Tab-separated table of C-alpha atoms and ligand atoms in Angstrom:
chain	number	residue	atom	x	y	z
A	1	UNK	CA	-8.605	-31.702	-54.566
A	2	UNK	CA	-8.989	-28.044	-55.605
A	3	UNK	CA	-10.393	-25.210	-53.518
A	4	UNK	CA	-11.550	-21.857	-54.860
A	5	UNK	CA	-13.413	-18.791	-53.639
A	6	UNK	CA	-14.279	-15.421	-55.168
A	7	UNK	CA	-17.039	-14.181	-52.893
A	8	UNK	CA	-16.732	-12.623	-49.446
A	9	UNK	CA	-13.436	-12.857	-47.574
A	10	UNK	CA	-11.764	-15.386	-49.869
A	11	UNK	CA	-8.807	-16.161	-47.615
A	12	UNK	CA	-11.087	-16.783	-44.653
A	13	UNK	CA	-13.370	-19.019	-46.766
A	14	UNK	CA	-10.391	-21.150	-47.819
A	15	UNK	CA	-8.904	-21.281	-44.331
A	16	UNK	CA	-12.232	-22.331	-42.811
A	17	UNK	CA	-12.720	-24.969	-45.518
A	18	UNK	CA	-9.215	-26.340	-44.886
A	19	UNK	CA	-9.865	-26.533	-41.161
A	20	UNK	CA	-13.158	-28.324	-41.735
A	21	UNK	CA	-11.627	-30.725	-44.227
A	22	UNK	CA	-8.836	-31.541	-41.809
A	23	UNK	CA	-11.466	-32.329	-39.150
A	24	UNK	CA	-13.617	-34.443	-41.479
A	25	UNK	CA	-13.794	-38.106	-40.357
A	26	UNK	CA	-12.033	-40.446	-42.802
A	27	UNK	CA	-9.971	-37.621	-44.284
A	28	UNK	CA	-6.369	-36.760	-43.445
A	29	UNK	CA	-5.117	-33.475	-44.860
A	30	UNK	CA	-1.481	-33.936	-45.921
A	31	UNK	CA	-0.263	-30.895	-47.770
A	32	UNK	CA	-1.635	-27.649	-49.146
A	33	UNK	CA	-0.286	-25.330	-51.828
A	34	UNK	CA	0.021	-21.605	-51.314
A	35	UNK	CA	-2.967	-19.477	-52.343
A	36	UNK	CA	-3.073	-18.237	-55.955
A	37	UNK	CA	-5.063	-15.233	-57.159
A	38	UNK	CA	-6.592	-15.910	-60.578
A	39	UNK	CA	-9.054	-14.137	-62.853
A	40	UNK	CA	-12.470	-15.798	-63.185
A	41	UNK	CA	-13.093	-17.660	-66.431
A	42	UNK	CA	-16.520	-16.979	-68.025
A	43	UNK	CA	-19.448	-15.850	-65.910
A	44	UNK	CA	-20.924	-12.377	-65.478
A	45	UNK	CA	-18.578	-9.372	-65.764
A	46	UNK	CA	-17.295	-7.611	-62.667
A	47	UNK	CA	-16.618	-10.743	-60.593
A	48	UNK	CA	-13.794	-10.615	-58.056
A	49	UNK	CA	-10.670	-12.683	-58.813
A	50	UNK	CA	-10.539	-16.174	-57.353
A	51	UNK	CA	-8.272	-17.389	-54.632
A	52	UNK	CA	-7.281	-20.969	-55.488
A	53	UNK	CA	-5.371	-23.712	-53.740
A	54	UNK	CA	-4.827	-27.441	-54.052
A	55	UNK	CA	-4.946	-29.831	-51.114
A	56	UNK	CA	-3.529	-33.346	-50.960
A	57	UNK	CA	-5.474	-35.692	-48.708
A	58	UNK	CA	-5.451	-39.325	-47.733
A	59	UNK	CA	-8.880	-40.861	-47.432
A	60	UNK	CA	-10.693	-44.113	-46.887
A	61	UNK	CA	-13.861	-42.652	-48.440
A	62	UNK	CA	-14.893	-43.686	-51.921
A	63	UNK	CA	-15.068	-40.832	-54.454
A	64	UNK	CA	-18.863	-40.462	-54.378
A	65	UNK	CA	-18.971	-40.265	-50.606
A	66	UNK	CA	-16.089	-37.810	-50.627
A	67	UNK	CA	-17.878	-35.661	-53.199
A	68	UNK	CA	-20.989	-35.584	-51.011
A	69	UNK	CA	-18.903	-34.464	-48.063
A	70	UNK	CA	-17.347	-31.700	-50.172
A	71	UNK	CA	-20.757	-30.520	-51.293
A	72	UNK	CA	-21.957	-30.511	-47.673
A	73	UNK	CA	-18.958	-28.302	-46.798
A	74	UNK	CA	-19.840	-25.947	-49.651
A	75	UNK	CA	-23.412	-25.687	-48.303
A	76	UNK	CA	-22.072	-25.093	-44.803
A	77	UNK	CA	-20.048	-22.187	-46.202
A	78	UNK	CA	-23.302	-20.698	-47.542
A	79	UNK	CA	-23.250	-21.901	-51.154
A	80	UNK	CA	-26.574	-22.842	-52.739
A	81	UNK	CA	-25.937	-24.583	-56.063
A	82	UNK	CA	-29.680	-24.710	-56.882
A	83	UNK	CA	-29.802	-20.906	-57.201
A	84	UNK	CA	-26.565	-20.547	-59.124
A	85	UNK	CA	-26.058	-19.714	-62.784
A	86	UNK	CA	-23.111	-21.291	-64.618
A	87	UNK	CA	-19.820	-19.579	-63.586
A	88	UNK	CA	-21.478	-17.362	-60.969
A	89	UNK	CA	-19.265	-16.035	-58.192
A	90	UNK	CA	-19.050	-18.504	-55.314
A	91	UNK	CA	-17.985	-18.375	-51.706
A	92	UNK	CA	-16.524	-21.877	-51.937
A	93	UNK	CA	-15.829	-24.339	-54.709
A	94	UNK	CA	-14.462	-27.757	-53.826
A	95	UNK	CA	-13.526	-30.096	-56.670
A	96	UNK	CA	-12.068	-33.564	-56.694
A	97	UNK	CA	-9.135	-33.695	-59.113
A	98	UNK	CA	-7.888	-37.258	-58.641
A	99	UNK	CA	-8.685	-40.224	-56.443
A	100	UNK	CA	-5.459	-42.205	-56.537
A	101	UNK	CA	-5.177	-43.646	-60.055
A	102	UNK	CA	-8.903	-44.198	-60.400
A	103	UNK	CA	-10.643	-43.462	-63.690
A	104	UNK	CA	-14.404	-43.051	-63.546
A	105	UNK	CA	-17.062	-41.435	-65.661
A	106	UNK	CA	-20.477	-40.942	-64.049
A	107	UNK	CA	-22.981	-38.112	-64.502
A	108	UNK	CA	-22.157	-36.647	-61.100
A	109	UNK	CA	-18.390	-37.206	-61.118
A	110	UNK	CA	-15.583	-37.730	-63.581
A	111	UNK	CA	-12.046	-38.642	-62.490
A	112	UNK	CA	-9.430	-37.438	-63.120
A	113	UNK	CA	-11.198	-34.076	-63.339
A	114	UNK	CA	-12.082	-33.705	-67.056
A	115	UNK	CA	-10.946	-30.078	-67.444
A	116	UNK	CA	-7.824	-30.109	-65.309
A	117	UNK	CA	-5.433	-29.942	-68.262
A	118	UNK	CA	-6.858	-26.676	-69.570
A	119	UNK	CA	-6.999	-24.941	-66.181
A	120	UNK	CA	-3.819	-23.131	-65.240
A	121	UNK	CA	-5.522	-21.891	-62.067
A	122	UNK	CA	-5.555	-25.520	-60.880
A	123	UNK	CA	-2.266	-26.621	-62.435
A	124	UNK	CA	-0.281	-23.755	-60.856
A	125	UNK	CA	-1.071	-24.701	-57.224
A	126	UNK	CA	-0.965	-28.430	-58.135
A	127	UNK	CA	2.537	-27.888	-59.528
A	128	UNK	CA	3.723	-26.950	-56.010
A	129	UNK	CA	2.616	-30.352	-54.692
A	130	UNK	CA	2.974	-32.752	-57.639
A	131	UNK	CA	5.002	-31.219	-60.484
A	132	UNK	CA	5.967	-34.603	-61.950
A	133	UNK	CA	2.509	-36.182	-61.953
A	134	UNK	CA	1.705	-37.285	-65.491
A	135	UNK	CA	-1.609	-36.067	-66.860
A	136	UNK	CA	-3.328	-38.815	-68.777
A	137	UNK	CA	-4.976	-36.785	-71.529
A	138	UNK	CA	-1.913	-34.927	-72.813
A	139	UNK	CA	0.810	-37.257	-71.480
A	140	UNK	CA	2.713	-34.283	-70.094
A	141	UNK	CA	3.642	-33.689	-66.472
A	142	UNK	CA	1.820	-31.023	-64.488
A	143	UNK	CA	4.886	-28.757	-64.798
A	144	UNK	CA	5.155	-29.250	-68.581
A	145	UNK	CA	1.447	-28.687	-69.136
A	146	UNK	CA	1.519	-25.515	-67.045
A	147	UNK	CA	4.485	-24.220	-69.042
A	148	UNK	CA	2.622	-25.048	-72.230
A	149	UNK	CA	-0.504	-23.149	-71.118
A	150	UNK	CA	1.499	-20.194	-69.879
A	151	UNK	CA	3.492	-20.108	-73.117
A	152	UNK	CA	0.232	-19.938	-75.055
A	153	UNK	CA	-1.023	-17.047	-72.923
A	154	UNK	CA	2.210	-15.042	-73.232
A	155	UNK	CA	0.661	-12.879	-75.906
A	156	UNK	CA	-2.231	-11.883	-73.659
A	157	UNK	CA	-0.144	-10.731	-70.709
A	158	UNK	CA	3.102	-10.805	-68.792
A	159	UNK	CA	2.597	-14.224	-67.252
A	160	UNK	CA	5.881	-16.043	-67.569
A	161	UNK	CA	9.245	-15.241	-69.051
A	162	UNK	CA	12.831	-15.911	-68.102
A	163	UNK	CA	13.900	-14.084	-64.968
A	164	UNK	CA	17.016	-12.026	-65.611
A	165	UNK	CA	19.613	-12.957	-62.968
A	166	UNK	CA	22.180	-10.311	-62.022
A	167	UNK	CA	25.100	-10.982	-59.747
A	168	UNK	CA	25.837	-7.508	-58.434
A	169	UNK	CA	23.788	-4.786	-56.743
A	170	UNK	CA	25.415	-2.196	-59.037
A	171	UNK	CA	24.096	-3.988	-62.143
A	172	UNK	CA	20.705	-4.355	-60.467
A	173	UNK	CA	20.616	-0.638	-59.664
A	174	UNK	CA	21.386	0.339	-63.257
A	175	UNK	CA	18.658	-2.028	-64.496
A	176	UNK	CA	16.082	-0.656	-62.020
A	177	UNK	CA	16.903	2.967	-62.922
A	178	UNK	CA	16.392	2.163	-66.576
A	179	UNK	CA	12.954	0.631	-65.896
A	180	UNK	CA	11.941	3.523	-63.645
A	181	UNK	CA	12.973	5.977	-66.395
A	182	UNK	CA	10.450	4.275	-68.652
A	183	UNK	CA	7.802	5.121	-66.052
A	184	UNK	CA	7.375	1.512	-64.903
A	185	UNK	CA	6.339	0.690	-61.353
A	186	UNK	CA	8.702	-1.674	-59.543
A	187	UNK	CA	7.432	-4.284	-57.101
A	188	UNK	CA	10.162	-5.600	-54.819
A	189	UNK	CA	10.390	-8.750	-52.715
A	190	UNK	CA	13.583	-8.886	-50.616
A	191	UNK	CA	14.517	-12.426	-49.579
A	192	UNK	CA	17.328	-14.481	-48.138
A	193	UNK	CA	16.668	-17.199	-50.716
A	194	UNK	CA	15.803	-20.866	-50.127
A	195	UNK	CA	12.471	-19.795	-51.510
A	196	UNK	CA	9.258	-21.556	-50.617
A	197	UNK	CA	5.603	-21.234	-51.573
A	198	UNK	CA	5.152	-18.335	-49.112
A	199	UNK	CA	7.753	-16.236	-50.954
A	200	UNK	CA	6.086	-17.124	-54.219
A	201	UNK	CA	2.746	-15.876	-52.905
A	202	UNK	CA	4.410	-12.515	-52.185
A	203	UNK	CA	6.094	-12.566	-55.588
A	204	UNK	CA	2.902	-13.310	-57.501
A	205	UNK	CA	1.103	-10.487	-55.726
A	206	UNK	CA	3.958	-8.074	-56.419
A	207	UNK	CA	4.043	-9.153	-60.091
A	208	UNK	CA	0.301	-8.558	-60.408
A	209	UNK	CA	0.394	-5.107	-58.814
A	210	UNK	CA	3.437	-3.662	-60.608
A	211	UNK	CA	4.926	-3.396	-64.086
A	212	UNK	CA	8.059	-5.294	-63.102
A	213	UNK	CA	8.980	-7.545	-60.206
A	214	UNK	CA	12.447	-7.495	-58.674
A	215	UNK	CA	13.547	-10.080	-56.108
A	216	UNK	CA	16.782	-9.902	-54.120
A	217	UNK	CA	18.411	-13.062	-52.798
A	218	UNK	CA	21.011	-12.370	-50.150
A	219	UNK	CA	21.700	-14.196	-46.895
A	220	UNK	CA	22.533	-11.094	-44.930
A	221	UNK	CA	25.302	-11.809	-42.388
A	222	UNK	CA	24.565	-8.521	-40.578
A	223	UNK	CA	21.292	-9.782	-39.127
A	224	UNK	CA	22.546	-13.084	-37.670
A	225	UNK	CA	23.532	-12.803	-34.056
A	226	UNK	CA	24.429	-16.503	-34.020
A	227	UNK	CA	27.219	-17.467	-36.510
A	228	UNK	CA	26.062	-21.100	-36.550
A	229	UNK	CA	22.581	-20.002	-37.556
A	230	UNK	CA	24.164	-18.067	-40.455
A	231	UNK	CA	26.203	-21.135	-41.520
A	232	UNK	CA	23.189	-23.441	-41.407
A	233	UNK	CA	20.865	-21.099	-43.263
A	234	UNK	CA	19.830	-22.940	-46.470
A	235	UNK	CA	21.126	-21.575	-49.811
A	236	UNK	CA	20.104	-22.520	-53.369
A	237	UNK	CA	20.332	-19.595	-55.820
A	238	UNK	CA	19.871	-21.750	-58.947
A	239	UNK	CA	16.722	-23.363	-57.487
A	240	UNK	CA	15.478	-19.934	-56.422
A	241	UNK	CA	15.916	-18.506	-59.908
A	242	UNK	CA	13.891	-21.382	-61.408
A	243	UNK	CA	11.050	-20.798	-58.946
A	244	UNK	CA	11.075	-17.056	-59.566
A	245	UNK	CA	10.563	-17.514	-63.287
A	246	UNK	CA	7.356	-19.371	-62.472
A	247	UNK	CA	6.230	-16.576	-60.146
A	248	UNK	CA	6.598	-13.841	-62.756
A	249	UNK	CA	9.816	-12.186	-61.502
A	250	UNK	CA	11.389	-9.918	-64.120
A	251	UNK	CA	14.781	-9.658	-62.450
A	252	UNK	CA	16.497	-11.343	-59.503
A	253	UNK	CA	19.811	-10.236	-58.092
A	254	UNK	CA	22.340	-11.220	-55.515
A	255	UNK	CA	25.772	-10.052	-54.391
A	256	UNK	CA	28.134	-10.239	-51.453
A	257	UNK	CA	28.582	-7.872	-48.544
A	258	UNK	CA	31.431	-5.916	-50.164
A	259	UNK	CA	29.338	-5.415	-53.292
A	260	UNK	CA	26.424	-4.144	-51.265
A	261	UNK	CA	28.658	-1.783	-49.268
A	262	UNK	CA	31.596	-0.908	-51.527
A	263	UNK	CA	34.540	0.523	-49.611
A	264	UNK	CA	32.799	0.018	-46.277
A	265	UNK	CA	33.771	-3.567	-45.419
A	266	UNK	CA	37.114	-3.962	-43.648
A	267	UNK	CA	39.680	-6.739	-44.158
A	268	UNK	CA	38.162	-8.414	-41.075
A	269	UNK	CA	34.809	-8.605	-42.925
A	270	UNK	CA	33.219	-6.060	-40.583
A	271	UNK	CA	31.009	-3.266	-41.835
A	272	UNK	CA	32.158	0.292	-41.040
A	273	UNK	CA	30.137	1.833	-38.218
A	274	UNK	CA	28.978	4.741	-40.432
A	275	UNK	CA	27.208	2.279	-42.746
A	276	UNK	CA	24.872	0.867	-40.109
A	277	UNK	CA	21.251	2.042	-39.873
A	278	UNK	CA	19.699	2.163	-36.420
A	279	UNK	CA	16.132	0.826	-36.236
A	280	UNK	CA	13.269	2.717	-34.575
A	281	UNK	CA	11.421	1.793	-31.391
A	282	UNK	CA	9.505	-1.077	-33.046
A	283	UNK	CA	12.758	-3.027	-32.780
A	284	UNK	CA	12.483	-3.086	-28.988
A	285	UNK	CA	11.224	-6.151	-27.122
A	286	UNK	CA	10.599	-9.736	-28.249
A	287	UNK	CA	12.806	-10.402	-31.326
A	288	UNK	CA	14.843	-7.301	-30.514
A	289	UNK	CA	15.485	-8.569	-27.004
A	290	UNK	CA	16.165	-12.197	-27.941
A	291	UNK	CA	18.302	-11.421	-30.998
A	292	UNK	CA	20.407	-8.398	-30.046
A	293	UNK	CA	21.534	-6.515	-33.141
A	294	UNK	CA	19.192	-8.430	-35.430
A	295	UNK	CA	16.992	-5.482	-36.442
A	296	UNK	CA	20.027	-3.231	-36.834
A	297	UNK	CA	21.294	-5.734	-39.412
A	298	UNK	CA	17.865	-5.964	-41.069
A	299	UNK	CA	17.487	-2.154	-41.208
A	300	UNK	CA	20.972	-1.742	-42.657
A	301	UNK	CA	20.450	-4.189	-45.503
A	302	UNK	CA	16.834	-3.233	-46.212
A	303	UNK	CA	17.766	0.453	-46.438
A	304	UNK	CA	20.555	-0.485	-48.862
A	305	UNK	CA	18.222	-2.704	-50.896
A	306	UNK	CA	15.649	0.084	-51.090
A	307	UNK	CA	18.369	2.443	-52.369
A	308	UNK	CA	19.485	-0.096	-54.989
A	309	UNK	CA	16.007	-0.965	-56.279
A	310	UNK	CA	14.080	2.254	-55.461
A	311	UNK	CA	10.878	0.209	-55.540
A	312	UNK	CA	7.367	1.583	-55.816
A	313	UNK	CA	6.078	-1.109	-53.485
A	314	UNK	CA	7.903	-3.611	-51.269
A	315	UNK	CA	6.292	-6.821	-50.012
A	316	UNK	CA	6.939	-8.488	-46.658
A	317	UNK	CA	5.319	-11.447	-44.907
A	318	UNK	CA	3.244	-11.082	-41.768
A	319	UNK	CA	5.139	-14.038	-40.245
A	320	UNK	CA	7.931	-11.571	-39.471
A	321	UNK	CA	5.473	-9.148	-37.902
A	322	UNK	CA	7.957	-7.135	-35.877
A	323	UNK	CA	10.307	-6.934	-38.870
A	324	UNK	CA	7.429	-5.512	-40.923
A	325	UNK	CA	6.975	-2.771	-38.290
A	326	UNK	CA	10.692	-1.968	-38.341
A	327	UNK	CA	10.680	-1.818	-42.153
A	328	UNK	CA	7.567	0.380	-42.172
A	329	UNK	CA	9.349	2.853	-39.836
A	330	UNK	CA	12.359	2.801	-42.129
A	331	UNK	CA	10.305	3.356	-45.306
A	332	UNK	CA	8.459	6.238	-43.641
A	333	UNK	CA	11.746	7.896	-42.670
A	334	UNK	CA	13.146	7.372	-46.188
A	335	UNK	CA	9.998	8.612	-47.936
A	336	UNK	CA	9.115	5.257	-49.582
A	337	UNK	CA	8.487	2.683	-50.796
A	338	UNK	CA	4.952	1.686	-49.881
A	339	UNK	CA	5.304	-1.383	-47.645
A	340	UNK	CA	2.727	-4.112	-48.152
A	341	UNK	CA	2.422	-6.789	-45.481
A	342	UNK	CA	0.943	-10.053	-46.783
A	343	UNK	CA	-0.802	-12.832	-44.822
A	344	UNK	CA	1.281	-15.724	-43.532
A	345	UNK	CA	1.297	-18.734	-45.814
A	346	UNK	CA	0.913	-22.003	-43.911
A	347	UNK	CA	1.550	-25.684	-44.450
A	348	UNK	CA	-0.865	-28.306	-43.169
A	349	UNK	CA	-1.581	-28.340	-40.236
A	350	UNK	CA	-0.719	-24.678	-39.824
A	351	UNK	CA	3.067	-24.454	-39.589
A	352	UNK	CA	4.078	-21.041	-40.980
A	353	UNK	CA	6.136	-21.466	-44.144
A	354	UNK	CA	9.769	-20.559	-43.562
A	355	UNK	CA	13.073	-21.359	-45.264
A	356	UNK	CA	14.147	-22.807	-41.933
A	357	UNK	CA	11.421	-25.487	-42.073
A	358	UNK	CA	13.636	-27.507	-44.409
A	359	UNK	CA	16.090	-27.919	-41.530
A	360	UNK	CA	13.439	-29.782	-39.484
A	361	UNK	CA	13.301	-33.568	-39.320
A	362	UNK	CA	9.851	-35.178	-39.792
A	363	UNK	CA	9.453	-35.555	-36.031
A	364	UNK	CA	10.476	-31.939	-35.447
A	365	UNK	CA	8.109	-30.748	-38.148
A	366	UNK	CA	5.193	-32.452	-36.396
A	367	UNK	CA	6.295	-30.888	-33.111
A	368	UNK	CA	6.653	-27.483	-34.751
A	369	UNK	CA	3.057	-27.640	-35.959
A	370	UNK	CA	1.939	-27.375	-32.343
A	371	UNK	CA	3.216	-23.778	-32.297
A	372	UNK	CA	0.279	-22.846	-34.438
A	373	UNK	CA	-2.080	-24.919	-32.291
A	374	UNK	CA	-0.953	-22.835	-29.300
A	375	UNK	CA	-1.648	-19.603	-31.146
A	376	UNK	CA	-5.077	-20.942	-32.089
A	377	UNK	CA	-5.811	-21.733	-28.429
A	378	UNK	CA	-5.246	-18.060	-27.586
A	379	UNK	CA	-7.428	-17.166	-30.566
A	380	UNK	CA	-10.213	-19.331	-29.167
A	381	UNK	CA	-9.924	-17.646	-25.794
A	382	UNK	CA	-10.207	-14.223	-27.460
A	383	UNK	CA	-13.236	-15.428	-29.402
A	384	UNK	CA	-14.767	-16.581	-26.138
A	385	UNK	CA	-14.549	-12.960	-24.888
A	386	UNK	CA	-11.254	-12.967	-22.927
A	387	UNK	CA	-9.506	-9.605	-23.284
A	388	UNK	CA	-7.025	-9.576	-20.395
A	389	UNK	CA	-3.445	-9.624	-21.652
A	390	UNK	CA	-2.259	-11.678	-18.665
A	391	UNK	CA	-4.860	-14.424	-19.292
A	392	UNK	CA	-4.044	-14.566	-23.013
A	393	UNK	CA	-0.299	-14.746	-22.272
A	394	UNK	CA	-0.856	-17.475	-19.707
A	395	UNK	CA	-2.928	-19.497	-22.158
A	396	UNK	CA	-0.174	-19.291	-24.767
A	397	UNK	CA	2.554	-20.301	-22.353
A	398	UNK	CA	0.609	-23.172	-20.781
A	399	UNK	CA	0.162	-24.848	-24.169
A	400	UNK	CA	3.892	-24.956	-24.758
A	401	UNK	CA	4.788	-26.006	-21.246
A	402	UNK	CA	3.487	-29.449	-22.144
A	403	UNK	CA	5.431	-29.799	-25.384
A	404	UNK	CA	8.971	-30.776	-26.268
A	405	UNK	CA	9.699	-27.267	-27.489
A	406	UNK	CA	12.072	-24.697	-26.078
A	407	UNK	CA	9.988	-21.563	-25.974
A	408	UNK	CA	11.859	-18.231	-26.127
A	409	UNK	CA	8.790	-16.075	-25.772
A	410	UNK	CA	5.030	-16.212	-26.282
A	411	UNK	CA	3.243	-12.946	-25.599
A	412	UNK	CA	0.435	-10.751	-26.811
A	413	UNK	CA	0.913	-7.202	-28.063
A	414	UNK	CA	-1.259	-4.444	-29.448
A	415	UNK	CA	-0.492	-4.740	-33.191
A	416	UNK	CA	-1.133	-1.052	-33.764
A	417	UNK	CA	0.735	0.392	-30.787
A	418	UNK	CA	3.962	-1.545	-30.342
A	419	UNK	CA	5.442	-1.725	-26.857
A	420	UNK	CA	8.667	-3.371	-25.773
A	421	UNK	CA	7.138	-4.370	-22.438
A	422	UNK	CA	4.384	-6.986	-22.156
A	423	UNK	CA	0.832	-5.646	-22.352
A	424	UNK	CA	-1.231	-5.445	-19.186
A	425	UNK	CA	-4.980	-5.332	-18.564
A	426	UNK	CA	-7.773	-5.196	-21.093
A	427	UNK	CA	-6.857	-5.199	-24.780
A	428	UNK	CA	-8.738	-3.627	-27.691
A	429	UNK	CA	-6.694	-5.393	-30.383
A	430	UNK	CA	-4.257	-8.236	-30.014
A	431	UNK	CA	-1.635	-10.235	-31.804
A	432	UNK	CA	0.004	-13.288	-30.226
A	433	UNK	CA	3.687	-13.690	-31.094
A	434	UNK	CA	6.128	-16.451	-30.305
A	435	UNK	CA	9.622	-17.746	-30.931
A	436	UNK	CA	10.757	-21.261	-30.145
A	437	UNK	CA	13.547	-23.690	-30.799
A	438	UNK	CA	12.544	-27.045	-32.200
A	439	UNK	CA	15.693	-29.130	-32.091
A	440	UNK	CA	18.413	-26.774	-33.397
A	441	UNK	CA	16.043	-24.702	-35.490
A	442	UNK	CA	14.633	-21.380	-34.336
A	443	UNK	CA	11.111	-20.633	-35.552
A	444	UNK	CA	8.817	-17.638	-35.133
A	445	UNK	CA	5.110	-17.220	-35.722
A	446	UNK	CA	2.226	-14.956	-34.808
A	447	UNK	CA	-1.527	-14.688	-35.137
A	448	UNK	CA	-3.916	-11.744	-35.003
A	449	UNK	CA	-6.420	-12.747	-32.359
A	450	UNK	CA	-8.914	-10.043	-33.286
A	451	UNK	CA	-9.350	-10.775	-36.995
A	452	UNK	CA	-12.079	-13.003	-38.380
A	453	UNK	CA	-10.909	-16.284	-39.749
A	454	UNK	CA	-7.221	-16.104	-38.987
A	455	UNK	CA	-6.109	-19.158	-37.167
A	456	UNK	CA	-8.852	-21.555	-38.087
A	457	UNK	CA	-6.471	-24.193	-39.346
B	501	PAF	O1	12.796	-11.475	-44.097
B	501	PAF	C1	13.891	-11.701	-44.638
B	501	PAF	O2	14.041	-12.669	-45.392
B	501	PAF	C2	15.086	-10.803	-44.343
B	501	PAF	O3	15.041	-10.364	-43.042
B	501	PAF	C3	15.197	-9.630	-45.330
B	501	PAF	C4	14.014	-8.697	-45.244
B	501	PAF	C5	15.330	-10.159	-46.749
B	501	PAF	C6	16.454	-8.815	-45.027
B	501	PAF	O4	17.601	-9.589	-45.142
C-alpha cells in the first residue's frame, strides 16, 4: 500500500500512520520504503510537495475491509474526504496498490491500483521493496517502468542520468572545481558505501537542493578502532553506483588512503601525525569514550573530503547524532560547508537503517528492533511529563536489561548543549542515545524525546 502526505508535518503524519497500521488488528507491517519527496500532480497551485512511502503488509482482511480501515485511519489523522476537492492537499492519503495477485474492479476499489503504472511517486518507493514485480498493464517490472517514466521526464528536469564514477580524489577534485567554476552549487553526501535506503533519502534531498550531487564512497580505516569491525564492514561499490544513479547523483568517487593523503601514508600504512585533525569537544563522551580515536578518524577524513569536494551543502544522518555535532564544529572552523542533518530513516518496526544491518541474522534483526522500542519507552515517559535525566536514563537501561543485547551505553543528553558527562536533574530538551552489540554487530541509535511525532513507530 502507498502512503502520502503534503499537509502539516508530513514526516510525523507518515510515522503516526505507520505506527497505527502496525497496531491494526489483522495487519502485520513487514517492510517500509524510505520517504520520497515528490511534487504534487494537479490540484491548486502553491501546494507543498508530498512525502511518499510504500508499505508491505501481510493481512487476513479482505480488500474492502482493509480499505475501510485505511479510510478510518485517514479520518483519524484529520482528513475529511467529503469537504475535499480533487487533488487538494491532504494530511494523509492511504491507497491500496495490490492485494496479493487479486484483480478486482468495483466502484469503490480497483486492484491492482489502476494508475500505478503512470505514477513515479509510487513506483520509486515501491522499487525499493519489489523491483522485480511485474506490472500487469505494461508487462514491465517496477524497475523497468520507473526507468521508462524517468527517461520520458528527462527533458523536464535533472531526474536521472548515469552517475559518473571516478576512482581517485584528485580526479574528483578537478571535476568539482570545474562545476564550481560554472557557478553550480554542489550537494555532498559522504558515505562508507554499502548504501541503503537511508543514504538514498539523503542523496535525493541533496540532489533536489543543489545543482549537482557528489557522493563519496570510502570505508575509512582511520575511524575504526577495531580492525575486525573494519574487515567485516560491507563493501559493494558497483551496487552502490547503480543505486546512486537512481537517486540522482551526478558524480560518485572513491580512492584509497594513499590517494586521499598523498605522501602522508608510511610504508606501515599509518597516516603521518601532521595529517590528523583533532575533533572539538562534541567528540567527548558516549561514542568518543567507547570508540577511542573514532572521531579523530572521522574528522580527518571529513576535513579531507570537504577540501576535495568544496561542497555548498553536506548531508549527514541524524542516526549518527554525535558525529553530526563533530562535523558541524569542523565545518564552522573551516568556514563551510553548510551541514544539513536529516531525520533517521527506519525499517519496520523501527530499526534505524544502517549498512551494518546486513550483517544481522533474522533473529538478531528482530532483537535489534527492540533498541528502538527502548528509545520509544523513554519518549513515552517524556510525553507523560518526566523531565529528570536520572529517571529517563533508568527507563532506557531497564528496557535493555531484559533483552539479549549487550548494551554499551543508553543515556540522555541535551541535544543543544553537548556534555561528555551524563546529564543530571531537570531537562529542558532531551535526546536519548544508545549503542549496543547484537551478536557481533555494533549498532547505534537515538531519538529526540522532545519533538512531536518522533518515535511513534
Ligand atoms: O557516517 C559515515 O558513513 C562516515 O563516518 C563518514 C562521514 C562517511 C566518514 O567516513
